[in-house]
Amino acid sequence: DAGVTQSPTHLIKTRGQQVTLRCSPKSGHDTVSWYQQALGQGPQFIFQYYEEEERQRGNFPDRFSGHQFPNYSSELNVNALLLGDSALYLCASRTTGNWGYTFGSGTRLTVV
Amino acid sequence: QKEVEQDPGPLSVPEGAIVSLNCTYSNSAFQYFMWYRQYSRKGPELLMYTYSSGNKEDGRFTAQVDKSSKYISLFIRDSQPSDSATYLCAMSETGANNLFFGTGTRLTVIP
Protein backbone atom coordinates (compact mmCIF):
# COMPACT_ATOMS: atom_id res chain seq x y z
CA ASP A 1 0.00 0.00 0.00
CA ALA A 2 1.65 3.22 -1.22
CA GLY A 3 -0.18 5.50 1.20
CA VAL A 4 -0.72 9.11 0.11
CA THR A 5 1.53 10.12 -2.78
CA GLN A 6 2.31 13.76 -3.56
CA SER A 7 4.21 15.25 -6.46
CA PRO A 8 6.50 16.97 -6.96
CA THR A 9 8.46 16.74 -3.69
CA HIS A 10 10.15 20.09 -4.18
CA LEU A 11 9.37 23.08 -6.35
CA ILE A 12 10.82 26.55 -6.83
CA LYS A 13 8.64 29.22 -8.44
CA THR A 14 8.93 32.93 -9.08
CA ARG A 15 6.58 35.43 -7.49
CA GLY A 16 3.51 35.95 -9.67
CA GLN A 17 3.66 32.50 -11.27
CA GLN A 18 1.10 29.73 -10.96
CA VAL A 19 1.69 26.25 -9.53
CA THR A 20 -0.15 22.92 -9.54
CA LEU A 21 0.47 20.30 -6.88
CA ARG A 22 -0.82 16.75 -7.15
CA CYS A 23 -2.03 14.13 -4.70
CA SER A 24 -3.01 10.48 -5.00
CA PRO A 25 -4.92 9.34 -1.92
CA LYS A 26 -4.36 6.11 -0.06
CA SER A 27 -6.09 3.14 -1.65
CA GLY A 28 -9.70 2.98 -0.51
CA HIS A 29 -9.85 6.62 0.56
CA ASP A 30 -12.34 8.93 -1.14
CA THR A 31 -11.85 12.24 0.67
CA VAL A 32 -8.88 14.53 0.19
CA SER A 33 -7.86 17.55 2.25
CA TRP A 34 -5.06 20.03 1.62
CA TYR A 35 -3.04 21.78 4.32
CA GLN A 36 -0.36 24.47 4.27
CA GLN A 37 2.45 24.15 6.81
CA ALA A 38 4.73 27.16 7.15
CA LEU A 39 8.15 26.64 8.70
CA GLY A 40 7.86 26.12 12.45
CA GLN A 41 4.06 26.11 12.36
CA GLY A 42 1.32 23.52 12.44
CA PRO A 43 -0.61 22.66 9.28
CA GLN A 44 -3.45 25.00 8.32
CA PHE A 45 -6.54 23.69 6.54
CA ILE A 46 -6.98 24.93 2.97
CA PHE A 47 -9.94 22.86 1.73
CA GLN A 48 -11.43 19.38 1.45
CA TYR A 49 -12.79 17.55 -1.58
CA TYR A 50 -15.31 14.73 -1.69
CA GLU A 51 -17.20 13.39 -4.71
CA GLU A 52 -15.34 15.93 -6.87
CA GLU A 53 -16.85 18.84 -4.92
CA GLU A 54 -15.22 21.27 -2.50
CA ARG A 55 -16.86 20.33 0.78
CA GLN A 56 -15.28 22.86 3.13
CA ARG A 57 -12.78 25.68 2.82
CA GLY A 58 -10.43 27.28 5.30
CA ASN A 59 -9.37 30.90 5.51
CA PHE A 60 -7.42 31.06 2.26
CA PRO A 61 -7.90 33.49 -0.65
CA ASP A 62 -9.41 32.54 -4.00
CA ARG A 63 -5.90 32.27 -5.43
CA PHE A 64 -5.99 28.80 -3.92
CA SER A 65 -8.21 26.42 -5.86
CA GLY A 66 -8.49 22.71 -6.22
CA HIS A 67 -9.97 19.82 -8.05
CA GLN A 68 -10.78 16.20 -7.41
CA PHE A 69 -10.92 13.65 -10.19
CA PRO A 70 -13.19 10.58 -10.51
CA ASN A 71 -10.32 8.35 -9.30
CA TYR A 72 -10.22 10.48 -6.09
CA SER A 73 -6.86 12.05 -6.89
CA SER A 74 -6.64 15.78 -6.37
CA GLU A 75 -4.82 18.91 -7.47
CA LEU A 76 -4.09 22.12 -5.61
CA ASN A 77 -3.59 25.21 -7.76
CA VAL A 78 -2.15 28.48 -6.52
CA ASN A 79 -2.21 31.55 -8.75
CA ALA A 80 -0.26 34.80 -8.50
CA LEU A 81 2.26 33.32 -6.09
CA LEU A 82 3.47 35.45 -3.20
CA LEU A 83 6.64 35.02 -1.17
CA GLY A 84 4.42 34.13 1.78
CA ASP A 85 3.09 31.10 -0.08
CA SER A 86 6.42 29.36 0.53
CA ALA A 87 5.55 26.36 2.69
CA LEU A 88 5.12 22.61 2.86
CA TYR A 89 1.81 21.65 1.24
CA LEU A 90 0.33 18.50 2.68
CA CYS A 91 -2.37 16.28 1.27
CA ALA A 92 -4.38 14.10 3.64
CA SER A 93 -6.90 11.43 2.72
CA ARG A 94 -9.48 9.37 4.54
CA THR A 95 -12.59 7.33 3.98
CA THR A 96 -15.70 9.42 4.58
CA GLY A 97 -16.99 8.89 8.09
CA ASN A 98 -13.61 7.72 9.36
CA TRP A 99 -11.45 10.07 11.42
CA GLY A 100 -8.18 8.42 10.47
CA TYR A 101 -6.47 10.91 8.16
CA THR A 102 -3.35 9.70 6.36
CA PHE A 103 -0.93 12.43 5.33
CA GLY A 104 1.50 12.46 2.45
CA SER A 105 5.09 13.65 2.80
CA GLY A 106 4.19 16.95 1.21
CA THR A 107 5.43 19.25 -1.54
CA ARG A 108 7.97 21.85 -0.45
CA LEU A 109 7.17 25.04 -2.40
CA THR A 110 9.65 27.89 -2.41
CA VAL A 111 8.62 31.20 -3.99
CA VAL A 112 11.49 33.52 -4.90
CA GLN B 1 -5.73 34.19 20.29
CA LYS B 2 -5.07 30.97 18.40
CA GLU B 3 -7.67 28.23 18.71
CA VAL B 4 -4.98 25.73 19.71
CA GLU B 5 -1.88 26.62 21.73
CA GLN B 6 1.13 24.35 22.01
CA ASP B 7 4.57 25.04 23.50
CA PRO B 8 7.00 24.72 20.57
CA GLY B 9 9.87 23.61 22.82
CA PRO B 10 12.40 22.38 21.92
CA LEU B 11 12.32 19.66 24.55
CA SER B 12 15.35 17.44 25.20
CA VAL B 13 15.16 14.40 27.49
CA PRO B 14 17.45 11.44 28.24
CA GLU B 15 16.53 8.02 26.90
CA GLY B 16 14.08 6.25 29.20
CA ALA B 17 12.49 9.44 30.53
CA ILE B 18 8.76 10.09 30.68
CA VAL B 19 7.76 12.86 28.29
CA SER B 20 4.73 15.07 28.77
CA LEU B 21 3.41 17.10 25.85
CA ASN B 22 0.47 19.45 26.20
CA CYS B 23 -1.97 21.63 24.31
CA THR B 24 -4.67 24.05 25.35
CA TYR B 25 -7.59 25.19 23.25
CA SER B 26 -10.32 27.79 23.31
CA ASN B 27 -13.14 26.24 21.26
CA SER B 28 -15.46 24.30 23.54
CA ALA B 29 -17.05 22.64 20.48
CA PHE B 30 -13.95 20.54 19.84
CA GLN B 31 -14.82 16.88 20.41
CA TYR B 32 -12.13 14.94 18.54
CA PHE B 33 -8.55 15.15 19.75
CA MET B 34 -5.52 13.74 17.99
CA TRP B 35 -1.78 13.55 18.33
CA TYR B 36 0.41 13.37 15.26
CA ARG B 37 4.14 12.69 15.03
CA GLN B 38 6.11 14.37 12.27
CA TYR B 39 9.64 13.38 11.40
CA SER B 40 11.84 15.80 9.50
CA ARG B 41 10.88 16.08 5.83
CA LYS B 42 7.85 13.83 6.34
CA GLY B 43 4.12 14.33 6.71
CA PRO B 44 2.34 13.97 10.06
CA GLU B 45 1.59 10.41 11.20
CA LEU B 46 -1.45 9.76 13.41
CA LEU B 47 -0.40 8.42 16.82
CA MET B 48 -3.52 8.60 18.96
CA TYR B 49 -7.04 9.93 18.78
CA THR B 50 -9.73 10.27 21.42
CA TYR B 51 -13.31 11.40 21.43
CA SER B 52 -14.46 13.80 24.16
CA SER B 53 -12.87 13.51 27.60
CA GLY B 54 -10.91 10.66 29.10
CA ASN B 55 -7.74 8.66 28.72
CA LYS B 56 -6.50 6.34 26.02
CA GLU B 57 -3.43 4.14 26.18
CA ASP B 58 -1.52 2.50 23.33
CA GLY B 59 1.75 0.86 24.24
CA ARG B 60 4.13 3.51 25.57
CA PHE B 61 1.74 6.33 24.66
CA THR B 62 -1.13 7.72 26.76
CA ALA B 63 -3.44 10.50 25.63
CA GLN B 64 -5.53 12.47 28.11
CA VAL B 65 -8.31 14.95 27.43
CA ASP B 66 -9.73 17.30 30.07
CA LYS B 67 -12.54 19.20 28.39
CA SER B 68 -13.41 21.14 31.54
CA SER B 69 -9.95 22.71 31.45
CA LYS B 70 -9.66 22.67 27.64
CA TYR B 71 -6.36 20.83 28.04
CA ILE B 72 -4.98 17.73 26.36
CA SER B 73 -1.81 15.79 27.04
CA LEU B 74 0.32 13.08 25.49
CA PHE B 75 2.62 11.03 27.71
CA ILE B 76 5.45 8.92 26.33
CA ARG B 77 6.92 6.34 28.69
CA ASP B 78 10.40 4.86 28.35
CA SER B 79 11.26 7.36 25.62
CA GLN B 80 13.55 6.17 22.85
CA PRO B 81 15.83 8.06 20.44
CA SER B 82 13.45 7.00 17.66
CA ASP B 83 10.77 9.12 19.38
CA SER B 84 12.74 12.24 18.40
CA ALA B 85 10.33 14.18 16.20
CA THR B 86 7.86 17.05 16.24
CA TYR B 87 4.59 16.22 18.00
CA LEU B 88 1.48 18.01 16.81
CA CYS B 89 -1.84 18.11 18.61
CA ALA B 90 -4.94 18.47 16.45
CA MET B 91 -8.62 18.75 17.16
CA SER B 92 -11.94 19.08 15.42
CA GLU B 93 -15.62 19.68 15.96
CA THR B 94 -18.17 16.93 15.41
CA GLY B 95 -19.24 16.89 11.78
CA ALA B 96 -16.48 19.24 10.70
CA ASN B 97 -14.01 18.34 8.00
CA ASN B 98 -11.03 20.38 9.11
CA LEU B 99 -8.44 19.81 11.77
CA PHE B 100 -7.00 22.62 13.90
CA PHE B 101 -3.35 21.97 14.70
CA GLY B 102 -1.04 23.27 17.37
CA THR B 103 2.35 24.66 16.44
CA GLY B 104 4.08 21.38 17.30
CA THR B 105 6.63 20.53 19.99
CA ARG B 106 10.06 19.41 18.84
CA LEU B 107 11.29 16.53 21.01
CA THR B 108 14.82 15.14 21.12
CA VAL B 109 15.55 11.97 23.09
CA ILE B 110 19.24 11.74 23.89
CA PRO B 111 20.79 8.23 23.99
XYZ file of C-alpha atoms in Angstrom:
223
model
C 0.000 0.000 0.000
C 1.648 3.222 -1.218
C -0.176 5.503 1.196
C -0.720 9.108 0.109
C 1.528 10.123 -2.778
C 2.315 13.756 -3.562
C 4.214 15.252 -6.457
C 6.497 16.972 -6.955
C 8.461 16.739 -3.694
C 10.150 20.093 -4.180
C 9.366 23.084 -6.345
C 10.824 26.547 -6.832
C 8.640 29.216 -8.437
C 8.926 32.932 -9.078
C 6.578 35.435 -7.490
C 3.508 35.946 -9.669
C 3.663 32.498 -11.271
C 1.103 29.735 -10.961
C 1.688 26.254 -9.533
C -0.148 22.924 -9.538
C 0.472 20.297 -6.876
C -0.821 16.747 -7.152
C -2.028 14.133 -4.700
C -3.006 10.482 -4.996
C -4.924 9.339 -1.919
C -4.364 6.109 -0.059
C -6.093 3.141 -1.649
C -9.704 2.977 -0.509
C -9.850 6.622 0.559
C -12.344 8.929 -1.140
C -11.853 12.244 0.671
C -8.875 14.535 0.185
C -7.856 17.551 2.253
C -5.061 20.033 1.623
C -3.045 21.784 4.317
C -0.361 24.475 4.269
C 2.451 24.151 6.809
C 4.731 27.158 7.150
C 8.151 26.637 8.702
C 7.857 26.116 12.455
C 4.063 26.107 12.360
C 1.323 23.521 12.443
C -0.606 22.658 9.275
C -3.454 24.995 8.321
C -6.538 23.686 6.539
C -6.982 24.926 2.971
C -9.940 22.861 1.728
C -11.428 19.383 1.447
C -12.790 17.548 -1.578
C -15.307 14.728 -1.685
C -17.197 13.394 -4.715
C -15.343 15.932 -6.865
C -16.846 18.844 -4.916
C -15.224 21.268 -2.499
C -16.857 20.332 0.779
C -15.281 22.859 3.126
C -12.778 25.679 2.816
C -10.426 27.276 5.304
C -9.370 30.905 5.514
C -7.420 31.056 2.256
C -7.904 33.485 -0.648
C -9.412 32.537 -3.996
C -5.898 32.275 -5.434
C -5.991 28.799 -3.921
C -8.209 26.418 -5.863
C -8.493 22.709 -6.216
C -9.969 19.822 -8.049
C -10.781 16.198 -7.408
C -10.925 13.645 -10.191
C -13.188 10.577 -10.506
C -10.324 8.354 -9.299
C -10.221 10.483 -6.091
C -6.858 12.055 -6.891
C -6.638 15.784 -6.374
C -4.820 18.915 -7.471
C -4.090 22.117 -5.614
C -3.588 25.212 -7.755
C -2.149 28.477 -6.516
C -2.210 31.552 -8.751
C -0.263 34.797 -8.504
C 2.264 33.316 -6.090
C 3.467 35.449 -3.203
C 6.641 35.024 -1.172
C 4.416 34.126 1.778
C 3.094 31.095 -0.084
C 6.422 29.360 0.530
C 5.547 26.364 2.692
C 5.117 22.609 2.856
C 1.807 21.652 1.242
C 0.326 18.496 2.684
C -2.368 16.279 1.271
C -4.384 14.100 3.644
C -6.899 11.429 2.722
C -9.480 9.369 4.538
C -12.590 7.325 3.979
C -15.700 9.422 4.576
C -16.991 8.895 8.089
C -13.607 7.720 9.362
C -11.452 10.074 11.424
C -8.177 8.420 10.466
C -6.473 10.906 8.164
C -3.350 9.705 6.358
C -0.929 12.426 5.330
C 1.500 12.459 2.453
C 5.085 13.654 2.805
C 4.189 16.948 1.209
C 5.428 19.255 -1.540
C 7.966 21.846 -0.452
C 7.166 25.042 -2.399
C 9.649 27.891 -2.413
C 8.617 31.198 -3.986
C 11.488 33.519 -4.898
C -5.727 34.186 20.286
C -5.070 30.967 18.399
C -7.667 28.231 18.711
C -4.978 25.729 19.711
C -1.879 26.617 21.727
C 1.135 24.350 22.010
C 4.565 25.035 23.497
C 6.999 24.718 20.570
C 9.867 23.614 22.815
C 12.401 22.379 21.920
C 12.320 19.656 24.548
C 15.350 17.437 25.198
C 15.161 14.401 27.486
C 17.449 11.438 28.235
C 16.533 8.020 26.904
C 14.083 6.245 29.198
C 12.494 9.440 30.532
C 8.762 10.088 30.675
C 7.759 12.856 28.293
C 4.731 15.072 28.774
C 3.407 17.102 25.853
C 0.465 19.454 26.199
C -1.971 21.632 24.308
C -4.670 24.054 25.352
C -7.589 25.188 23.254
C -10.319 27.788 23.314
C -13.144 26.245 21.255
C -15.460 24.297 23.545
C -17.050 22.645 20.482
C -13.951 20.542 19.845
C -14.822 16.883 20.409
C -12.128 14.944 18.535
C -8.551 15.149 19.752
C -5.523 13.744 17.989
C -1.777 13.552 18.331
C 0.414 13.370 15.263
C 4.143 12.687 15.034
C 6.109 14.370 12.265
C 9.642 13.379 11.405
C 11.836 15.796 9.499
C 10.876 16.081 5.825
C 7.846 13.830 6.335
C 4.120 14.326 6.706
C 2.340 13.967 10.057
C 1.587 10.411 11.202
C -1.445 9.761 13.412
C -0.405 8.416 16.825
C -3.519 8.595 18.957
C -7.040 9.927 18.783
C -9.733 10.273 21.425
C -13.314 11.403 21.427
C -14.457 13.802 24.157
C -12.867 13.509 27.604
C -10.914 10.655 29.097
C -7.739 8.664 28.716
C -6.498 6.336 26.022
C -3.431 4.143 26.180
C -1.519 2.499 23.329
C 1.747 0.860 24.239
C 4.132 3.509 25.570
C 1.737 6.330 24.660
C -1.127 7.716 26.759
C -3.442 10.501 25.627
C -5.532 12.470 28.107
C -8.309 14.947 27.433
C -9.730 17.297 30.065
C -12.537 19.200 28.387
C -13.414 21.137 31.542
C -9.952 22.709 31.454
C -9.664 22.665 27.635
C -6.361 20.830 28.042
C -4.978 17.734 26.357
C -1.805 15.788 27.036
C 0.325 13.076 25.490
C 2.617 11.029 27.710
C 5.445 8.922 26.326
C 6.919 6.342 28.693
C 10.401 4.862 28.349
C 11.263 7.364 25.617
C 13.553 6.168 22.845
C 15.835 8.057 20.443
C 13.451 6.997 17.660
C 10.768 9.119 19.380
C 12.736 12.241 18.404
C 10.330 14.178 16.199
C 7.862 17.046 16.244
C 4.594 16.220 17.995
C 1.477 18.015 16.814
C -1.843 18.106 18.609
C -4.937 18.472 16.455
C -8.618 18.753 17.164
C -11.937 19.080 15.420
C -15.624 19.684 15.962
C -18.169 16.932 15.406
C -19.245 16.888 11.782
C -16.478 19.243 10.705
C -14.012 18.341 8.003
C -11.034 20.380 9.105
C -8.437 19.814 11.773
C -6.999 22.621 13.897
C -3.354 21.974 14.696
C -1.040 23.268 17.368
C 2.352 24.664 16.438
C 4.075 21.384 17.301
C 6.634 20.535 19.993
C 10.060 19.413 18.842
C 11.287 16.533 21.006
C 14.820 15.142 21.122
C 15.545 11.968 23.091
C 19.244 11.745 23.894
C 20.793 8.234 23.990
